[in-house]
Coordinates of C-alpha atoms in Angstrom, one line a residue:
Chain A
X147 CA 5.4 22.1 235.5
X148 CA 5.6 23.1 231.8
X149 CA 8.2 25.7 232.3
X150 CA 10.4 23.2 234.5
X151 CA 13.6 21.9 232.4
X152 CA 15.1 18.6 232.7
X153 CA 18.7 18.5 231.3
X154 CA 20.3 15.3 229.5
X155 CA 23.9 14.8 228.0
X156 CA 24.2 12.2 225.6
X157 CA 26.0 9.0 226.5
X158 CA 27.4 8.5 223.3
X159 CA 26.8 8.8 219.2
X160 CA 25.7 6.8 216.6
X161 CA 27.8 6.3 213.6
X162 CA 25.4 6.1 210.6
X163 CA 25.8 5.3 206.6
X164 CA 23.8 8.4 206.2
X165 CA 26.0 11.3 206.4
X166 CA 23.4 14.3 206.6
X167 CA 19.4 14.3 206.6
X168 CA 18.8 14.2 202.8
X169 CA 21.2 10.5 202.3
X170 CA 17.9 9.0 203.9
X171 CA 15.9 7.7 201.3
X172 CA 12.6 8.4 203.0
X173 CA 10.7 5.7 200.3
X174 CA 12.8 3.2 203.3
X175 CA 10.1 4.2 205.9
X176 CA 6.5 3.0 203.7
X177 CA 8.5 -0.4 203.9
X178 CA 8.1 -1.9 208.0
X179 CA 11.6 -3.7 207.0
X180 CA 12.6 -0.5 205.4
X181 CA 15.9 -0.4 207.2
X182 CA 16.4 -3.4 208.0
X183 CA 19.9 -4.0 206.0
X184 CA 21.3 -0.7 207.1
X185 CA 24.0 -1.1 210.0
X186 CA 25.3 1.7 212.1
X187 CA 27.6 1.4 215.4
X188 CA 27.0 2.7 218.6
X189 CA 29.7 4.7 220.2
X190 CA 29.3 4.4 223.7
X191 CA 31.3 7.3 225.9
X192 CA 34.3 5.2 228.0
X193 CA 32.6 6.3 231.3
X194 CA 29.4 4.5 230.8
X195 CA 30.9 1.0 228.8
X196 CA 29.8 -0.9 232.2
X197 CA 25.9 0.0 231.9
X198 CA 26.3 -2.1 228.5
X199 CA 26.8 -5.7 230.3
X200 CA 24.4 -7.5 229.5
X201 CA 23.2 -5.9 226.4
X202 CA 24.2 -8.5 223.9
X203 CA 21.5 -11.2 225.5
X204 CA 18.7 -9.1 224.1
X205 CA 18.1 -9.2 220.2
X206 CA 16.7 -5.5 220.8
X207 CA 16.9 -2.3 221.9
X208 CA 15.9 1.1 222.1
X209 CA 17.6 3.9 221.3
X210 CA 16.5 7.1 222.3
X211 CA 18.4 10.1 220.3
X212 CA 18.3 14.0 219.9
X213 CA 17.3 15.0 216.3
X214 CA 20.3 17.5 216.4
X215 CA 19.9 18.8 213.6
X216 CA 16.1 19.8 213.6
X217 CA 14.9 23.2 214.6
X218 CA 11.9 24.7 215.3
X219 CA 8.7 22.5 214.9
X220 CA 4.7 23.1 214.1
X221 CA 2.2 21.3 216.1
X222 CA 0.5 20.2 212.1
X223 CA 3.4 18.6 209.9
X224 CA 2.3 16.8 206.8
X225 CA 4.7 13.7 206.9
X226 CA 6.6 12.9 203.8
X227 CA 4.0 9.9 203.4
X228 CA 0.8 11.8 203.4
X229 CA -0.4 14.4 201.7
X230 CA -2.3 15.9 204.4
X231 CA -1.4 17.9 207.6
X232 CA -1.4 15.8 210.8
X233 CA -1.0 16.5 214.7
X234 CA 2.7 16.2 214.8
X235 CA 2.4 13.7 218.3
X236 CA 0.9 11.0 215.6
X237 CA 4.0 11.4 213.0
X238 CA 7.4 10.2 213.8
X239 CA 8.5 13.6 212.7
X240 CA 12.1 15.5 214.1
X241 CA 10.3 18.5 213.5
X242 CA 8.8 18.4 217.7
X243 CA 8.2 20.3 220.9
X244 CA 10.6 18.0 222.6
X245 CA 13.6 16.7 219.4
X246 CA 13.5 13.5 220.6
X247 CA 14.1 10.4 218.7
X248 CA 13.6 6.7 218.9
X249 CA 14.4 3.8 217.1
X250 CA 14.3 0.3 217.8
X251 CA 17.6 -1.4 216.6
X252 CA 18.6 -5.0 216.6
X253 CA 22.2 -5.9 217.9
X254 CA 24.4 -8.0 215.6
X255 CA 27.0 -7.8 218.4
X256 CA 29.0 -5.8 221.2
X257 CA 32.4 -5.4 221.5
X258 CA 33.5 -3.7 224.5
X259 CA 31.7 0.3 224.2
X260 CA 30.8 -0.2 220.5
X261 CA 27.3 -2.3 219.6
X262 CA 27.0 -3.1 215.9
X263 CA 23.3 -3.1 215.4
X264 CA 20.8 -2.6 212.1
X265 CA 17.5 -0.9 211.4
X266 CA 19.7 2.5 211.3
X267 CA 17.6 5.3 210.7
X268 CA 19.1 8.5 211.7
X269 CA 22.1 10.2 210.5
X270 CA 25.3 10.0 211.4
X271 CA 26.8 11.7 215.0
X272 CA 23.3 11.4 216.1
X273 CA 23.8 11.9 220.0
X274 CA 22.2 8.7 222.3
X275 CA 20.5 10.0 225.7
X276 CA 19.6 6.6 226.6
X277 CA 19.5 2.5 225.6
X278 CA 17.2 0.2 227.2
X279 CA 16.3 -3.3 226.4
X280 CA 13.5 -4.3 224.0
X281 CA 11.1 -6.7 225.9
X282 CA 7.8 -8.7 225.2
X283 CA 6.3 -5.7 226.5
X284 CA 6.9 -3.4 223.8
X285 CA 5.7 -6.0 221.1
X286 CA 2.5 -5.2 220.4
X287 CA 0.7 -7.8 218.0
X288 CA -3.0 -6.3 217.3
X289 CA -2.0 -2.7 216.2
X290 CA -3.9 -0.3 214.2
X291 CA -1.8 2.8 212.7
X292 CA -4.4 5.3 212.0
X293 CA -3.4 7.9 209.1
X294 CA -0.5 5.7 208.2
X295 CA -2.6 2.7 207.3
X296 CA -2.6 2.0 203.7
X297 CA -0.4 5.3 203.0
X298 CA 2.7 3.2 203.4
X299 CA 1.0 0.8 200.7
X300 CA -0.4 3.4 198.3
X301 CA 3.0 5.5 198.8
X302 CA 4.6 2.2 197.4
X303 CA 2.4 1.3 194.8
X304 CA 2.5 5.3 193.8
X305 CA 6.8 4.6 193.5
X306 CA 6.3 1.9 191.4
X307 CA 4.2 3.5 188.6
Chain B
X1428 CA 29.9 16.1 222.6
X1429 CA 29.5 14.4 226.1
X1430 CA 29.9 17.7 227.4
X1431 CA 26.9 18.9 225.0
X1432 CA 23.7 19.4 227.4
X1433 CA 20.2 19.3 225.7
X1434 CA 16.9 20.7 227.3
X1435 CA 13.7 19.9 227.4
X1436 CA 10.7 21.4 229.1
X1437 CA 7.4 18.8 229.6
X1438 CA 4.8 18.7 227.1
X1439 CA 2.2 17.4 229.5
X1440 CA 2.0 15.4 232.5
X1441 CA 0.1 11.7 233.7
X1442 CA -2.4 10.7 235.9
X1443 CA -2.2 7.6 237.1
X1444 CA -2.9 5.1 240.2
X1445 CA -0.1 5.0 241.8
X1446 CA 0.5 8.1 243.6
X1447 CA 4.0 7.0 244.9
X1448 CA 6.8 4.4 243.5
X1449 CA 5.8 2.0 246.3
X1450 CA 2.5 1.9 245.2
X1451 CA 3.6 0.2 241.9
X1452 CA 3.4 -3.4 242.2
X1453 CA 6.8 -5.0 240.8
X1454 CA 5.2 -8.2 240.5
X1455 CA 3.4 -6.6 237.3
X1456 CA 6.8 -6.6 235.7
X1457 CA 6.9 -10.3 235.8
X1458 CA 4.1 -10.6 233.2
X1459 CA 3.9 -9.1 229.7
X1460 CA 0.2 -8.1 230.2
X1461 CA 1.0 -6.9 234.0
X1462 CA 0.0 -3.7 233.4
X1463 CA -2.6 -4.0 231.3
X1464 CA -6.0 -2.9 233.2
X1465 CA -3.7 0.2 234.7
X1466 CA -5.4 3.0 233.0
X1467 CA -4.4 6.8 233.6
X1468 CA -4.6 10.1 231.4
X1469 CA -2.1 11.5 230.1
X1470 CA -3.0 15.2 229.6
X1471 CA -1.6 17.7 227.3
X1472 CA -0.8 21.4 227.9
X1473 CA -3.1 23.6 226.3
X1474 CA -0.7 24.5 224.0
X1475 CA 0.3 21.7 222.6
X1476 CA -3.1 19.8 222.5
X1477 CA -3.2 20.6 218.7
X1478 CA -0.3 18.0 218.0
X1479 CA -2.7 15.4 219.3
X1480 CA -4.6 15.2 216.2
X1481 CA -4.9 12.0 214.5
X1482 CA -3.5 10.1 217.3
X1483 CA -6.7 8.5 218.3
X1484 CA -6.5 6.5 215.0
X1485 CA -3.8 4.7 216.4
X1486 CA -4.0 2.2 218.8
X1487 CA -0.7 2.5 221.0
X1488 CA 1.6 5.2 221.7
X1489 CA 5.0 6.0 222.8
X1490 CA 5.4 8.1 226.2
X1491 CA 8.8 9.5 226.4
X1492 CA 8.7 10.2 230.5
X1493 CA 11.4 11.8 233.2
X1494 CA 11.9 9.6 235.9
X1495 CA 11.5 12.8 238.0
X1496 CA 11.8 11.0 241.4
X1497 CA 14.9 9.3 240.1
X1498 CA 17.9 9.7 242.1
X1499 CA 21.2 8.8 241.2
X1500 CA 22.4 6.0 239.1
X1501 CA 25.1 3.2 239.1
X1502 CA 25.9 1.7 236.1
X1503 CA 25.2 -2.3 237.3
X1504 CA 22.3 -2.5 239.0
X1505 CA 20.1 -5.5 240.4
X1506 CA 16.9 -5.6 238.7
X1507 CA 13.8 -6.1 240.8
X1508 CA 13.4 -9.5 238.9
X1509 CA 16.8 -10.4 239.0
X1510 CA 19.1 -11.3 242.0
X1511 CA 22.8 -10.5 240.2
X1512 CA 24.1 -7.7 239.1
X1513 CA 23.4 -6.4 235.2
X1514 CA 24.6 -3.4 233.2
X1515 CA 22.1 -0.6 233.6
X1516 CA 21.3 0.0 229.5
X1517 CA 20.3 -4.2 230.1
X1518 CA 17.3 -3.3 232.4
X1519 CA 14.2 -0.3 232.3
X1520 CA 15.9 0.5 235.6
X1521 CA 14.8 4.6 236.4
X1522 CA 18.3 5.0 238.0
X1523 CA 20.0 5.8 234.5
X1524 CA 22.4 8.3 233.1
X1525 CA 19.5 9.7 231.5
X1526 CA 16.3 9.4 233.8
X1527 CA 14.3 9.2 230.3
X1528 CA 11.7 6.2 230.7
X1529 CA 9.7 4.8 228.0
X1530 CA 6.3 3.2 228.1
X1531 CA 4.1 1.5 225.3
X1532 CA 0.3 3.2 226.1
X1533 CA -2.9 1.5 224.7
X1534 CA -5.1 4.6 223.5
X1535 CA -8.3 4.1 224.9
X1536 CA -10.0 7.6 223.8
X1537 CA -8.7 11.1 223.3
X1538 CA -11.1 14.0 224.2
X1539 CA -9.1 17.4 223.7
X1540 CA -6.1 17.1 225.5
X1541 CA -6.8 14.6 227.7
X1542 CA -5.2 10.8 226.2
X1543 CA -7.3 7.9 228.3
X1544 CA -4.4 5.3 227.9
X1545 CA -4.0 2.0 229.6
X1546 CA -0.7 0.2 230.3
X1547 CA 0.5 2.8 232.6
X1548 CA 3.1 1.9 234.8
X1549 CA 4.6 5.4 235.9
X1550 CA 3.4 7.2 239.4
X1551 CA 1.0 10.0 239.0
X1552 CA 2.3 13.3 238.2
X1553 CA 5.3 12.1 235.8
X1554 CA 6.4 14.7 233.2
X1555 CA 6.0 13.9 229.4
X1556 CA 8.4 15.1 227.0
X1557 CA 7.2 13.2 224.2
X1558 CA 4.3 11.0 222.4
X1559 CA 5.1 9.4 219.3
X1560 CA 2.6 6.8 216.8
X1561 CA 3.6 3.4 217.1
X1562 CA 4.4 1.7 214.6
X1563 CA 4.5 -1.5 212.6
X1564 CA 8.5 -0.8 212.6
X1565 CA 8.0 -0.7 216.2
X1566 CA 6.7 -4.3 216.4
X1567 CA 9.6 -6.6 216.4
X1568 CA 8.0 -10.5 216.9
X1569 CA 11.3 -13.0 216.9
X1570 CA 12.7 -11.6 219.9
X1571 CA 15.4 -12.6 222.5
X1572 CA 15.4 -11.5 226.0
X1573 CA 19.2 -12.1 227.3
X1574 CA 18.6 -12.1 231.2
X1575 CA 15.0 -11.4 231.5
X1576 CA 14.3 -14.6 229.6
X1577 CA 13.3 -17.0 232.3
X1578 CA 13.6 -14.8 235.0
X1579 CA 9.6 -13.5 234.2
X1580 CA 8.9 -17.0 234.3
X1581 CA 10.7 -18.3 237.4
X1582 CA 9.6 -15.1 239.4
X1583 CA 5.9 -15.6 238.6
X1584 CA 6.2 -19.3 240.2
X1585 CA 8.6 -18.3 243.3
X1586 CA 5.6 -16.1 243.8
X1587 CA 3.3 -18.6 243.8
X1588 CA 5.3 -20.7 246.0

C-alpha cells in the first residue's frame, strides 16, 4: 500500500492577490476571519465547466490544491504561530508527506468556468485537484484546537505590543 | 498546466465498518449526525507516525482519502439524495476528476499510530494521503446549501413514509 501511487491533474488554477509565498502576511492566519476580505478567482479548465452546475447554490466550498511550490517536508515543523516543534499532521503546514492543500472559500458568484470566491489563502497559479461543496457536515460547532488554542490570541496580543 | 500530473503515495490507510461500498448506508447522508457513532482507525505508517504529534489535542481532523474503488466520472451526476441531474464539484460524489474524498473525523484517542476517529463514512481499507488540524477557519456557521437544502429534509420523511 504505501509504495502504491495515485496520480491527479489539476482541474484548473486559482488566481490569487498573492503573487509568491512571502505576499502572505502570515499575522492573517491567528485571526479565524483572517482572510476573509481577500478574493481570488477560480479558473476552471473548459473540459470540466459542466461539473460546476450547481455550485453557486452553496455559500461554500472546498478547495483542495497542490502546494506547488513546497518541497521536501519534516515530520516536526514549528508553525509560524508557535514557538515549538509540532507533528506536522496537526499544522496546516505545505511543508508535508503528501503537498496537499485545503481551504474553505466562500462563492461571491459563478460565471460560466470562473467562481469569484473569498477567504484566499494560497498564492497565485495554485493548481485545484478538486472542489466539493461545503455542507452542515463539515461545520463543526464544539471544537477544541489543541496547540493552536490561545497561540492565535497571544501571537496577536504579541503584534500589538 | 492541465497536462501537469502530481503524485502521491498513501500516508496510511483506514479501518472501518463497512467492508464494501454497499455496506454504507446512504440514508446516513440524509442527516448531519448520520455518521456519527461510525468509528474506525485510521492507522499511520510507521514512518510517518511521528507527524501525528499533537494531534490528539484537537478534536476533529481532516482525512484527505482516494476514492480507490472509484471508477470513472461524468461530470453531472444524480446524487443519491437527489433525483435530477447536478454538476459533479456540487455533490461529495466519488466519481470525480480527481477521486480525492474528504471527511471531517472526531478524534477519539491516538495511541502511536493508530487515530480512533469517529464519523467515518469511507469502506475499510481506503488510502490516506493526508490529515490536517481542523480549524476554527474551518468552521463556517451561516451557511447555504444550494440543492441539498431540503433535499436532507424531504429524504429523511420519504423514508419514513
Amino acid at each position: 500500500m504505501r509504495t502504491m501511487e495515485f496520480r491527479f491533474s489539476p482541474i484548473g488554477i486559482i488566481h490569487s492577490p498573492f503573487k509568491k509565498v512571502e505576499d502572505i502576511d502570515v499575522g492573517k492566519f491567528a485571526n479565524p476571519g483572517g482572510f476573509d476580505d481577500v478574493e481570488g478567482e477560480i479558473e476552471i479548465f473548459r473540459e470540466f465547466e459542466t461539473g460546476l452546475e450547481d455550485l453557486e447554490g452553496f455559500s461554500h466550498l472546498f478547495a483542495i490544491c497542490v502546494f506547488h511550490k513546497s518541497e521536501g517536508y519534516e515530520l516536526r515543523t514549528k508553525p509560524f504561530l508557535d514557538d515549538r516543534l509540532r507533528g506536522v499532521f496537526s499544522t496546516r503546514s505545505p511543508h508535508r508527506p503528501n503537498a496537499l492543500g485545503l481551504t474553505v472559500l466562500k462563492i461571491l458568484e459563478r460565471k460560466g468556468r470562473v467562481v469569484r470566491v473569498s477567504g484566499v489563502d494560497m498564492i497565485d497559479g495554485t493548481p485545484i485537484l478538486d472542489i466539493k461543496p461545503y455542507t452542515t457536515r463539515d461545520n463543526k460547532s464544539s471544537i477544541r484546537l489543541g496547540w493552536l488554542e490561545g497561540r492565535m490570541r497571544r501571537w496577536r496580543a504579541e503584534e500589538r505590543s
